[in-house]
Structures are given as structure tokens and as C-alpha cells.
Coordinates of C-alpha atoms in Angstrom, one line a residue:
M1 CA -64.9 130.9 19.4
I2 CA -62.5 129.6 16.8
K3 CA -60.5 126.4 16.9
V4 CA -56.7 126.8 16.2
K5 CA -53.6 124.6 16.6
R6 CA -50.4 125.2 18.5
L7 CA -47.2 124.5 16.6
N8 CA -47.1 121.1 18.3
G9 CA -50.5 120.2 16.7
K10 CA -52.6 120.5 19.8
E11 CA -56.0 122.1 19.2
F12 CA -57.6 124.6 21.4
V13 CA -60.2 127.4 21.0
V14 CA -59.8 131.2 21.2
N15 CA -62.5 133.7 21.9
S16 CA -62.5 135.6 18.6
D17 CA -63.9 138.7 20.4
L18 CA -60.7 139.0 22.4
I19 CA -58.4 139.1 19.3
L20 CA -56.7 142.5 19.1
Y21 CA -54.5 141.6 16.1
V22 CA -52.8 138.7 14.2
E23 CA -49.3 138.9 12.7
E24 CA -46.9 136.6 10.9
T25 CA -43.3 136.9 12.3
P26 CA -42.8 134.3 10.5
D27 CA -44.9 132.2 12.9
T28 CA -48.5 133.4 13.3
V29 CA -49.0 135.2 16.6
I30 CA -52.5 136.1 17.9
T31 CA -52.4 139.0 20.4
L32 CA -55.5 139.2 22.7
T33 CA -56.9 142.3 24.2
T34 CA -55.6 141.0 27.5
G35 CA -52.0 141.3 26.2
Q36 CA -51.6 137.5 26.0
K37 CA -49.8 136.3 22.8
I38 CA -50.5 132.9 21.3
V39 CA -48.4 131.3 18.6
V40 CA -50.5 129.1 16.2
A41 CA -49.9 127.0 13.2
E42 CA -52.5 128.7 11.0
T43 CA -51.7 131.6 8.7
V44 CA -53.2 135.0 9.1
D45 CA -55.6 134.4 6.3
E46 CA -56.8 131.2 7.8
I47 CA -57.4 133.0 11.1
I48 CA -59.4 135.7 9.3
D49 CA -61.5 133.0 7.5
K50 CA -62.2 131.3 10.8
V51 CA -63.3 134.5 12.5
V52 CA -65.5 135.5 9.5
D53 CA -67.1 132.0 9.4
F54 CA -67.8 132.1 13.1
K55 CA -69.3 135.6 13.1
S56 CA -71.5 134.9 10.1
K57 CA -73.2 131.8 11.6
P58 CA -75.9 133.8 13.5
I59 CA -76.8 135.7 10.3
M60 CA -77.0 132.5 8.3
Y61 CA -79.1 130.9 11.0
I62 CA -81.6 133.8 11.0
R63 CA -81.8 133.8 7.2
K64 CA -82.5 130.1 7.3
M65 CA -85.2 130.5 9.9
E66 CA -86.8 133.3 7.8
G67 CA -86.8 131.0 4.8
K68 CA -84.3 133.0 2.8
E69 CA -81.4 131.5 0.9
V70 CA -78.0 131.8 2.4

């Protein structure tokens, strides 16, 4: 799950596994696999960073538990 903001500043979370694609039109629009479209304040690059950060957390946790540097 990633936290994003609507254009009015209200925060909510999106299941990143349901993201089909993200585009700037010029507003950033997240299209989900369900067909739902969500307009958010973040840029495409910010959405990518949030998804990468979220998906890397389990790997970082495992490495930490194994005593390896992250």
C-alpha cells in the first residue's frame, strides 16, 4: 500500500499491486487493474519511488534479520 494525496490534499492509500499504469495528463492519473482512475497530486516519479520503497521493505527486513547490511 502506498500513501498518496488527492488534488485537495486529502491523503489515502492505494494497493500498489492493483496499479496498471500511471500517467501525467498533466495531472497524475493512476489507473487500477479494476479500471478505476484516481487523480493524485504526486508526480509519476514520486509514485514510482513510493511503490519501489514499499516493495523493497520485505527484502530490507529479511536482510536485517540475517545480519546483512541494507
